[in-house]
Coordinates of C-alpha atoms in Angstrom, one line a residue:
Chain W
X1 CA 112.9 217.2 230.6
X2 CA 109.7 217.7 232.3
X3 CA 111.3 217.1 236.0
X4 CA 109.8 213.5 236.4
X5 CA 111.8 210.7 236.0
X6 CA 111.5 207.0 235.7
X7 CA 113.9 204.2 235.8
X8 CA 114.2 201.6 234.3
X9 CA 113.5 203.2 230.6
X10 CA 113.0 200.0 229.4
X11 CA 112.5 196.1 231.0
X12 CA 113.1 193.0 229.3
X13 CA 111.6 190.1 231.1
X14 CA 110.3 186.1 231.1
X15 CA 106.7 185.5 231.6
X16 CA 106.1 184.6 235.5
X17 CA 109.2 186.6 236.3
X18 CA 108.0 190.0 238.9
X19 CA 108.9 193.4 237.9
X20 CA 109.4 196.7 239.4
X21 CA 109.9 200.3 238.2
X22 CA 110.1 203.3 240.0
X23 CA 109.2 206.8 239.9
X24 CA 110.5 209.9 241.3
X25 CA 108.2 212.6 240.7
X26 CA 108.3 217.0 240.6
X27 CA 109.3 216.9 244.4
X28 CA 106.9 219.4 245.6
X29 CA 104.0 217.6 243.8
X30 CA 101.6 215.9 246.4
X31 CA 99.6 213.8 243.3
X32 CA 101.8 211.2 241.9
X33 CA 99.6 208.3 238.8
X34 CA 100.5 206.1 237.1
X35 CA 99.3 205.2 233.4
X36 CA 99.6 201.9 231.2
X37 CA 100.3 202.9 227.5
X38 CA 100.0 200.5 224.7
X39 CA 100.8 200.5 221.1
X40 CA 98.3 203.0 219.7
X41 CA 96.3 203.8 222.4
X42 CA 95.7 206.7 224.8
X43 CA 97.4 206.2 228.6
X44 CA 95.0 204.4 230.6
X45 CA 94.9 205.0 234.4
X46 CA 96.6 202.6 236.9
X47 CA 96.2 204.1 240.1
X48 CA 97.0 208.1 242.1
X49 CA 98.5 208.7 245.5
X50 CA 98.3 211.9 247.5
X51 CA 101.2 212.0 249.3
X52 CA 101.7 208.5 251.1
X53 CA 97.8 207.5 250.8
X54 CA 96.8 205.4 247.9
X55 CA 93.4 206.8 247.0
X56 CA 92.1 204.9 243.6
X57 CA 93.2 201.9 242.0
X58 CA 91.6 200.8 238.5
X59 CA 89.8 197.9 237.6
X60 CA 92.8 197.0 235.1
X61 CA 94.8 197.3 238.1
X62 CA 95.2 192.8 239.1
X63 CA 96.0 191.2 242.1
X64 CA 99.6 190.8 240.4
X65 CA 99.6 194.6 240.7
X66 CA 100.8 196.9 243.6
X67 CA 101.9 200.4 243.8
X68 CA 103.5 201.7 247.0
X69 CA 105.0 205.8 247.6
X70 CA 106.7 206.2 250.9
X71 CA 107.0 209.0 252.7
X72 CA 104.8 210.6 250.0
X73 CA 108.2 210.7 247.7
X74 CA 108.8 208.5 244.6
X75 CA 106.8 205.7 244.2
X76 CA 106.9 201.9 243.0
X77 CA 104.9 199.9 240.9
X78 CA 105.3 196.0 240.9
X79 CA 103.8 193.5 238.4
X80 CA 104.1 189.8 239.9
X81 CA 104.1 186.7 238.0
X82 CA 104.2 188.9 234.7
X83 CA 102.1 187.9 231.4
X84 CA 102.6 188.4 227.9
X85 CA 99.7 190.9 228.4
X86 CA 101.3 193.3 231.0
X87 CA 103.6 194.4 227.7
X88 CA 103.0 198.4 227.9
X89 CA 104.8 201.7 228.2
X90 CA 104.2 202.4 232.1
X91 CA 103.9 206.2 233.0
X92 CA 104.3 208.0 235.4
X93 CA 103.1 211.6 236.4
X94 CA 103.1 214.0 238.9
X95 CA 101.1 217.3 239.8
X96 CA 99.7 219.7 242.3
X97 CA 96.2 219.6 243.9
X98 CA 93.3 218.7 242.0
X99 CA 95.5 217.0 238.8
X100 CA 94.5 219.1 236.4
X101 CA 98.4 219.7 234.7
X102 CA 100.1 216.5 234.7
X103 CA 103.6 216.0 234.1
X104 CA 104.5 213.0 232.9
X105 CA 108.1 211.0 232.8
X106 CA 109.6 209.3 229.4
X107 CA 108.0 206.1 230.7
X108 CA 109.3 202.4 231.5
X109 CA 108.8 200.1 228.2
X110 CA 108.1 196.5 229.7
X111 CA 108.3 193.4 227.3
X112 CA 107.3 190.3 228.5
X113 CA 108.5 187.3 226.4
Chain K
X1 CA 84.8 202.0 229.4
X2 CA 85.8 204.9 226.3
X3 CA 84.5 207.6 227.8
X4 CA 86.0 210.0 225.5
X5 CA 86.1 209.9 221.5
X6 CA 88.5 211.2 219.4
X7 CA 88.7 210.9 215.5
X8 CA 91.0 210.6 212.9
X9 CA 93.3 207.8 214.0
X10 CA 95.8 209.7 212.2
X11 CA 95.6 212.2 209.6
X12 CA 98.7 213.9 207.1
X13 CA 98.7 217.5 206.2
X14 CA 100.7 219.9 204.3
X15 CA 102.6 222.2 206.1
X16 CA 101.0 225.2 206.3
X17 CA 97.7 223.6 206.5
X18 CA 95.3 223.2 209.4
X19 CA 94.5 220.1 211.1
X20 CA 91.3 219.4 212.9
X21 CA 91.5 217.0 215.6
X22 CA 87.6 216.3 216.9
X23 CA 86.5 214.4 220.6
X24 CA 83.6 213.9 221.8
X25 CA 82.5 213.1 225.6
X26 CA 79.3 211.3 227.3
X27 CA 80.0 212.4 230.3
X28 CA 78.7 216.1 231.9
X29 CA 80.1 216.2 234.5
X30 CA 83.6 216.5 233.0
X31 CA 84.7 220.3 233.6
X32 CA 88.2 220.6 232.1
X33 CA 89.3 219.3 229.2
X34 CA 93.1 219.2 228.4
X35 CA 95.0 218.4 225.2
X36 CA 98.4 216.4 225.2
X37 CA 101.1 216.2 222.6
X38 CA 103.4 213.2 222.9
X39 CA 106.7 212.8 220.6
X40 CA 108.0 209.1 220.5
X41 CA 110.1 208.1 223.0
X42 CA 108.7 210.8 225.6
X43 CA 105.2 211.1 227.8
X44 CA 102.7 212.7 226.6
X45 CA 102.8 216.6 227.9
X46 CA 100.2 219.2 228.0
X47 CA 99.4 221.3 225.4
X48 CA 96.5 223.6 225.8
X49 CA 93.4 223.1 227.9
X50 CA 89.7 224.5 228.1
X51 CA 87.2 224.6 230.9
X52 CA 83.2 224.1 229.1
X53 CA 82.3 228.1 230.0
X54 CA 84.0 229.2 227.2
X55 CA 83.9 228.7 223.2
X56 CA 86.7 229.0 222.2
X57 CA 90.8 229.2 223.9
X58 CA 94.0 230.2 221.7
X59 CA 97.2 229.6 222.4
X60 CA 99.8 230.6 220.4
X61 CA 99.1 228.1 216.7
X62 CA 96.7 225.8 218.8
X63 CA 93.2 226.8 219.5
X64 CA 90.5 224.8 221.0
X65 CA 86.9 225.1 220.1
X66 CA 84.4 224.0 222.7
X67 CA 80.8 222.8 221.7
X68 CA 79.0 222.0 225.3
X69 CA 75.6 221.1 223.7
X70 CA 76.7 219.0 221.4
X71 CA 79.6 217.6 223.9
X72 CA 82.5 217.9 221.2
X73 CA 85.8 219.6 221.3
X74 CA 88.1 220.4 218.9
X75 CA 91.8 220.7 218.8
X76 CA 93.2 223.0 215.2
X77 CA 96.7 224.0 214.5
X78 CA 97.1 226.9 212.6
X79 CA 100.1 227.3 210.3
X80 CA 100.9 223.7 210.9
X81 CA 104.8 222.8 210.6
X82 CA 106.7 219.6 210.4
X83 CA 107.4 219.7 214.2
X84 CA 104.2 219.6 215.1
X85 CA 104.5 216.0 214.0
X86 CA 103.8 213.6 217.1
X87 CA 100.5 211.7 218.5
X88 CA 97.9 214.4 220.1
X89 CA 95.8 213.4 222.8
X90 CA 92.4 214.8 223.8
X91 CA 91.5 213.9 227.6
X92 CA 88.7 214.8 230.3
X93 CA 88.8 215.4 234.0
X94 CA 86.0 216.0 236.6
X95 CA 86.3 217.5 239.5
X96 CA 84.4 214.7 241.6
X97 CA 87.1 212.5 240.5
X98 CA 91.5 213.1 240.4
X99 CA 92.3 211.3 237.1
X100 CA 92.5 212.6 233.4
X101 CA 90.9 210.3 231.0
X102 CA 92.5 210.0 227.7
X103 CA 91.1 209.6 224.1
X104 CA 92.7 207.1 221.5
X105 CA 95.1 209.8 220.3
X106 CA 95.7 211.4 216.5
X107 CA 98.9 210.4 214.7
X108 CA 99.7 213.7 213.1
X109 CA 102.2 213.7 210.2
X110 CA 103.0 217.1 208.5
X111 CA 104.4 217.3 205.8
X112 CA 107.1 219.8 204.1

């Protein structure tokens, strides 16, 4: 158990329908990403907070997207209007400073039917 | 955008044996490069890691060797066993920027 945890573990869900998961990270981390895993493939990055401020969102990162973390604590991700497409493993992972050591959670598996 | 390359998709060994797991990187201004190791079911979780000033790191079985001029690193695993099984992960971070960048990954099987 690395010390980061994610719930839902997994998320079963009808195309158009919105989804969130949530994150609670190591809490004295200040850097909190999230990562989109698919069948095969390395994570790919989402977006990182430090503390409450948002500070880079990727390009795979859609309008249907948004990631919130209050109070610089655990943090939400939201997928509206889902598509077949948005089926991944979604990570999360905290560290300290400069992001160099992440620890990641077991992830939320998302299926979209 | 692949910014970092890593070959085999997957590769079997004997246990025992040694297996080489190579990435390569476009990208110089990358100055720490970590490796992850990710059983199914679980994140991936850091495994050893190497800054580009030195050649060569060891920890424990794992050992990284770092070629700057040709912008390739390598992950080996000495003495491999079958719990070493799982999907390894080569990545890149640099320090202008705050997020790791993963390769394609390395399905490992060893076998008894």
């Amino acid at each position: 158990d690395t010390g980061v945890s994610q719930d839902p573990r997994h998320k079963i869900t009808k195309r158009g329908q919105n989804v969130t998961f949530r994150c609670d990270p190591i809490s004295e981390h200040n850097r909190l990403y999230w990562y989109r895993q698919t069948l095969g493939q390395g994570p790919e990055f989402l977006t990182y907070f430090q503390n409450e401020a948002q500070l880079e969102k990727s390009r795979l990162l859609s309008d249907r997207f948004s990631a919130e973390r209050p109070k610089g604590s655990f943090s939400t991700l939201e997928i509206q209007r889902t598509e077949q497409g948005d089926s991944a493993m979604y990570l999360c992972a905290s560290s300290q400073n400069r992001g160099e050591k992440l620890f990641f959670g077991s992830g939320t598996q998302l299926s979209v039917l | 955008q692949q910014q970092v390359k890593q070959s085999p998709q997957s590769l079997i060994v004997q246990k025992g044996g040694i297996p080489i797991i190579n990435c390569a990187y476009e990208n110089t201004a990358f100055d720490y490069f970590p490796w992850y190791q990710q059983f199914p079911g679980k994140g991936p979780a850091l495994l050893i890691a190497i800054r580009p000033d030195v050649s060569e790191k060891k920890e424990g079985r794992f050992t990284i060797s770092f070629n700057k001029s040709a912008k390739q690193f390598s992950l080996h695993i000495m003495d491999s066993q079958p719990g070493d099984s799982a999907t390894y992960f080569c990545a890149a971070l640099y320090s202008s920027a705050s997020k790791i960048i993963f390769g394609s990954g390395t399905r490992l099987s060893i076998r008894p």
